[in-house]
XYZ file of C-alpha atoms in Angstrom:
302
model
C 98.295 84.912 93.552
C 101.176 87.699 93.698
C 99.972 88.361 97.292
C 100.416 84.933 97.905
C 103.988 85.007 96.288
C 104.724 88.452 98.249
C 103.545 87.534 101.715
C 106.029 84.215 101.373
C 109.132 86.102 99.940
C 108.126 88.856 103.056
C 107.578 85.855 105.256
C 111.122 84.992 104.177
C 112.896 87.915 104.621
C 111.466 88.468 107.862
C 112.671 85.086 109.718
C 116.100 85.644 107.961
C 115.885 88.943 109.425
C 115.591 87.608 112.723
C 118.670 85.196 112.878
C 120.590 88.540 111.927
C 120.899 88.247 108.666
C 120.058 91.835 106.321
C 116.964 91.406 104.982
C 117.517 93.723 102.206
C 120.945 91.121 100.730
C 118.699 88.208 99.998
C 118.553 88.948 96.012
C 121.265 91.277 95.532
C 121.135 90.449 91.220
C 124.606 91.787 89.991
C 124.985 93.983 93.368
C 127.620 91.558 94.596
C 127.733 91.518 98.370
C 126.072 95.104 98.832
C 122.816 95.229 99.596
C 119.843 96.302 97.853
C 118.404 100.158 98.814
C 115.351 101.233 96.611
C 117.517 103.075 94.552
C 118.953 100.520 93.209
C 115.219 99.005 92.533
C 114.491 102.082 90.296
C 117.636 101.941 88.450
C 116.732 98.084 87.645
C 113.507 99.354 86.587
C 114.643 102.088 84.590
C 117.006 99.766 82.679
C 114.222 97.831 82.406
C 112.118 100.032 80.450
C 115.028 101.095 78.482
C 115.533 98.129 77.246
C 111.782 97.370 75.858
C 111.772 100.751 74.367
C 114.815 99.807 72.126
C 113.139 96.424 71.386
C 109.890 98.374 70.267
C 108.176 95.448 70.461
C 105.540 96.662 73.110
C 104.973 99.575 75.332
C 106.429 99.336 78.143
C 104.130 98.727 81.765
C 105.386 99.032 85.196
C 102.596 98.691 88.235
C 103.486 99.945 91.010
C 101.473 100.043 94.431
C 101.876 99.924 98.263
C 99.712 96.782 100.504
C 99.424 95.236 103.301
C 100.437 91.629 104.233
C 97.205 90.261 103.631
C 96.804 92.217 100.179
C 94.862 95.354 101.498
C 95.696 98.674 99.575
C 93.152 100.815 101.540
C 90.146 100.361 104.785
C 87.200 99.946 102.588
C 86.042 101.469 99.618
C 86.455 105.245 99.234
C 88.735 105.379 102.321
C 92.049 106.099 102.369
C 94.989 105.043 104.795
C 98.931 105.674 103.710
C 100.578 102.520 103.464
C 104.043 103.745 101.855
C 106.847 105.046 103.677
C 109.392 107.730 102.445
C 111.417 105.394 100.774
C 108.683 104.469 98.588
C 107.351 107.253 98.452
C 110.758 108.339 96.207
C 110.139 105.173 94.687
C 106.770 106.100 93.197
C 107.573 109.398 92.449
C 111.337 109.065 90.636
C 109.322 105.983 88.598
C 106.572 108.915 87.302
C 109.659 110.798 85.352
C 111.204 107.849 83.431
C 107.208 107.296 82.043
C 105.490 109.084 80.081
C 102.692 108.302 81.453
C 101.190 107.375 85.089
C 97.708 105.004 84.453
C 94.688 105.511 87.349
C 91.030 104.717 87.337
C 88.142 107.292 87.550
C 87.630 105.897 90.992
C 91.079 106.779 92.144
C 90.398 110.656 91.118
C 87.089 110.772 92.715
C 88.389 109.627 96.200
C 91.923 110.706 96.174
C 92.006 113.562 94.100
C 95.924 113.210 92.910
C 98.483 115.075 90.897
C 100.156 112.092 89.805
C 103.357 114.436 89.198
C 107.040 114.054 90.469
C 107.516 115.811 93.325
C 109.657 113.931 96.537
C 111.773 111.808 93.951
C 115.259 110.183 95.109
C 118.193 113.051 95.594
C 120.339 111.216 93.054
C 117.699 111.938 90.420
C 116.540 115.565 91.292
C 118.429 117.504 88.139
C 116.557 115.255 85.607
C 112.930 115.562 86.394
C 110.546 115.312 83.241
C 106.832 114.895 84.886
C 104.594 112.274 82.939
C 101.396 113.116 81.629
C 98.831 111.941 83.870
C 95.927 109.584 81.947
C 92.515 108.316 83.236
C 90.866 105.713 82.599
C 86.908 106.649 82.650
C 84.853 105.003 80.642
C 81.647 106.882 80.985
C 83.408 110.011 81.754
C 82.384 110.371 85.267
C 84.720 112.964 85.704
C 82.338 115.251 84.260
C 80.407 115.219 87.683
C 83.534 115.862 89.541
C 82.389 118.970 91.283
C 86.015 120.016 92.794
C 88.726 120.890 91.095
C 91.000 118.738 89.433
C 95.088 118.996 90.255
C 95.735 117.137 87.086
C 97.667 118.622 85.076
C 97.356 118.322 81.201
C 95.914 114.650 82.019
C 94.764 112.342 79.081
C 91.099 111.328 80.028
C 90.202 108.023 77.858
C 86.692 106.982 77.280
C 85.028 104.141 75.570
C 83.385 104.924 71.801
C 79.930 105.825 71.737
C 77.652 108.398 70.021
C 74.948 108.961 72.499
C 73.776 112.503 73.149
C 74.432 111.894 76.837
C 78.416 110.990 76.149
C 78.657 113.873 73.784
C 77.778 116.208 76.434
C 79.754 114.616 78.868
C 82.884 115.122 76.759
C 82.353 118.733 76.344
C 81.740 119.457 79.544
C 84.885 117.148 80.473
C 87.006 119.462 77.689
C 85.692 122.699 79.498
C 86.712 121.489 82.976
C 90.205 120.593 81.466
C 90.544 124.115 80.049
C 89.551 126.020 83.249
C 91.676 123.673 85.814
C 94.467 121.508 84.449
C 96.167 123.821 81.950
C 94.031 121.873 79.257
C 94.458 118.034 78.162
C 92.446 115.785 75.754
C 90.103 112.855 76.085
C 90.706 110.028 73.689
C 87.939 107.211 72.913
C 89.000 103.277 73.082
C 87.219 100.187 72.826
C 84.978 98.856 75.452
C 85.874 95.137 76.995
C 82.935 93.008 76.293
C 83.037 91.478 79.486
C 84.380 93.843 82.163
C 82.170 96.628 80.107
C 85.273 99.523 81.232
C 88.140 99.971 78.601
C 89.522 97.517 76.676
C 93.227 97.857 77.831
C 95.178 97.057 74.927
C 93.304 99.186 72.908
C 93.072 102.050 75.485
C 97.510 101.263 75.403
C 97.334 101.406 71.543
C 94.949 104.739 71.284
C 97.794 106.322 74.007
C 100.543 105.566 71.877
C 99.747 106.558 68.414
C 97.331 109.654 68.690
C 99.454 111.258 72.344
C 103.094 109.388 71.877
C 102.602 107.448 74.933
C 105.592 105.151 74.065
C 105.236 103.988 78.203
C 103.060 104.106 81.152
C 103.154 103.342 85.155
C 100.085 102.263 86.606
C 99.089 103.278 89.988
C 95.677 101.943 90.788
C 93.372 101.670 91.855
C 92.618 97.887 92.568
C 90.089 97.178 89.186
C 92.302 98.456 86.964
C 95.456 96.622 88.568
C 93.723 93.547 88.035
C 92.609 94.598 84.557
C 96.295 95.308 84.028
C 97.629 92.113 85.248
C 94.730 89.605 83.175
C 95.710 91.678 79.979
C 98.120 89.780 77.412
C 99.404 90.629 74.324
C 100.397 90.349 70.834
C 104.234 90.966 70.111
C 106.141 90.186 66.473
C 108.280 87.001 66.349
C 106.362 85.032 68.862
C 103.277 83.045 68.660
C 101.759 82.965 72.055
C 100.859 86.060 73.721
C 103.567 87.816 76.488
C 102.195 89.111 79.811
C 101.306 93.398 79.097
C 102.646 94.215 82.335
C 106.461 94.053 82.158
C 107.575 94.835 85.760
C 106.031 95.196 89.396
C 106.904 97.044 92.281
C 104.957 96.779 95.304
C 105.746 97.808 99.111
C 104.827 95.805 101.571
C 103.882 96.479 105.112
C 103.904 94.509 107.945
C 100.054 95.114 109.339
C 96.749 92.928 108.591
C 94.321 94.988 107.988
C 91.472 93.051 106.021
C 90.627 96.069 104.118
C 90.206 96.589 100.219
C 92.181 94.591 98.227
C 94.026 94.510 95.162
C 93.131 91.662 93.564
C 89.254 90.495 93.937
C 89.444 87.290 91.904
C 91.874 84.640 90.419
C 93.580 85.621 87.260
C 91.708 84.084 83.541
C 95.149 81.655 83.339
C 94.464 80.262 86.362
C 98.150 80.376 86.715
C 100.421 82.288 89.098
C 101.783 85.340 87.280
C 105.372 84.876 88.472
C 107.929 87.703 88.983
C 111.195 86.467 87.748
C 114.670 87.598 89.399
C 113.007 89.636 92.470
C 115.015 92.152 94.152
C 113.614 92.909 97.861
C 114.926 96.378 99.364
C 114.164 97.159 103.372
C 112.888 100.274 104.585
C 112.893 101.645 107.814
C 109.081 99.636 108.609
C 108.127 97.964 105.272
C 109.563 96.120 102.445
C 110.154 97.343 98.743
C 109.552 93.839 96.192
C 110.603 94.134 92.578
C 110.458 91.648 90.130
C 109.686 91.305 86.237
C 107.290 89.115 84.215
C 109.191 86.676 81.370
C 111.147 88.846 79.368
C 109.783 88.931 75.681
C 112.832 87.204 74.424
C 113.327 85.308 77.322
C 116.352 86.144 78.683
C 118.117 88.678 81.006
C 116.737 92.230 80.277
């Protein structure tokens, strides 16, 4: 569905683009008659989070990712292909330090192998870099097989609970690997979905924030956990129906077709559009930078 809602807003900006009209002007929020620029995008985001954190309501959750028109994030499974430019490149990597920390799957480590740390952020930001802490989600702490090294560094790996022999040894040789190559780190236990059988992520969220003061987190991928992200609802005080956990999403588009691996594989529980309220749309030299939030808890401007 937010493909759907993308590739029309992208559709959009593109035939607007071609009567000569700036692409990057179409919601220009309280920008007046400048245009948007992805910095801009991250300050909105930034503000965003802000504001949750003084609610203290929820934790705060920003996804961010980079696709294709038709919804591709990669070739195929355990392939890779870069699909962000520089500009969101900065984007990602300026949104790691105002998080504390940046969400992947077990997956994403075994193919990509990231650092998941600030490094190419926006110039305006460069004196106030504070790197996340990097956290994994790995149920069955496959990581333990991971035969090269990890570039993690200090990473939170989170499991699901379990007493087996064969988990037990998996977490200490996961604690030994941490030692020797990331500068050390912990691995936390959570709940286990009773459907999906991976982590249950609210409690995985709720483990992160009381035992390692995770008070927010930006989640990168890869497309499972997105999705798992995206289903997830939750509980807040002074409201009786549950609020969307993810907050705010930021996703590049570019203009190919690729019919590769895609974010989302099926139709959200609801079977409602998860709708991005007040998007802001930013143009880069060959893509597109679309930001927009979920319905603010107290539903107004945030």
């Amino acid at each position: 569905m937010i493909q759907i809602l993308i590739g029309i807003v992208v559709i959009f900006v593109v035939s607007c683009a071609a009567n000569d009209s700036p692409a990057a002007t179409f919601n220009q929020g309280s920008l007046g008659s400048r245009s948007v620029k992805a910095i801009d995008i991250f300050r909105r985001a930034k503000q965003r989070i802000e504001a949750l954190q003084d609610e203290g309501r929820k934790i705060p959750v920003t996804i961010c990712y980079a696709q294709t028109l038709d919804g591709s994030i990669s070739p195929g499974e355990k392939a890779r292909w870069e699909i962000s430019s520089e500009a969101s490149w900065s984007m990602l990597h300026s949104l790691r330090t105002v998080h504390d920390g940046v969400v992947v799957g077990i997956t994403t480590v075994l193919v990509d192998r990231p650092r998941l740390s600030a490094r190419t952020v926006f110039p305006e930001i460069r004196n106030d870099i504070r790197q996340p802490r990097p956290i994994v989600l790995d149920p069955d702490l496959r990581i333990a097989d991971l035969e090269e090294t990890l570039l993690l560094k200090n990473p939170i790996v989170v499991c699901c609970d379990g007493d087996t022999s064969t988990l037990q040894s998996r977490r200490r040789r996961v604690m030994d690997k941490l030692r020797r190559e990331c500068q050390g780190g912990e691995v936390i236990t959570c709940k286990r979905d009773a459907v999906s059988g991976k982590c249950d992520i609210i409690d995985a969220l709720r483990q992160l924030q009381t035992r390692c003061h995770i008070r927010s987190v930006l989640v990168e991928g890869g497309a499972g956990i997105i999705q798992a992200f995206l289903e997830a609802q939750c509980a807040v005080p002074d409201r009786t129906e549950p609020v969307p956990l993810v907050d705010q999403v930021i996703v590049t588009v570019k203009p190919w077709y690729l019919g590769g691996y895609r974010v989302m594989k099926k139709q959200l529980p609801s079977k409602t559009p998860l709708v991005l309220q007040r998007p802001w749309i930013a143009q880069g030299s060959d893509d597109f930078i679309v930001y927009g939030q979920t319905a603010p808890i107290d539903g107004g401007q945030q």
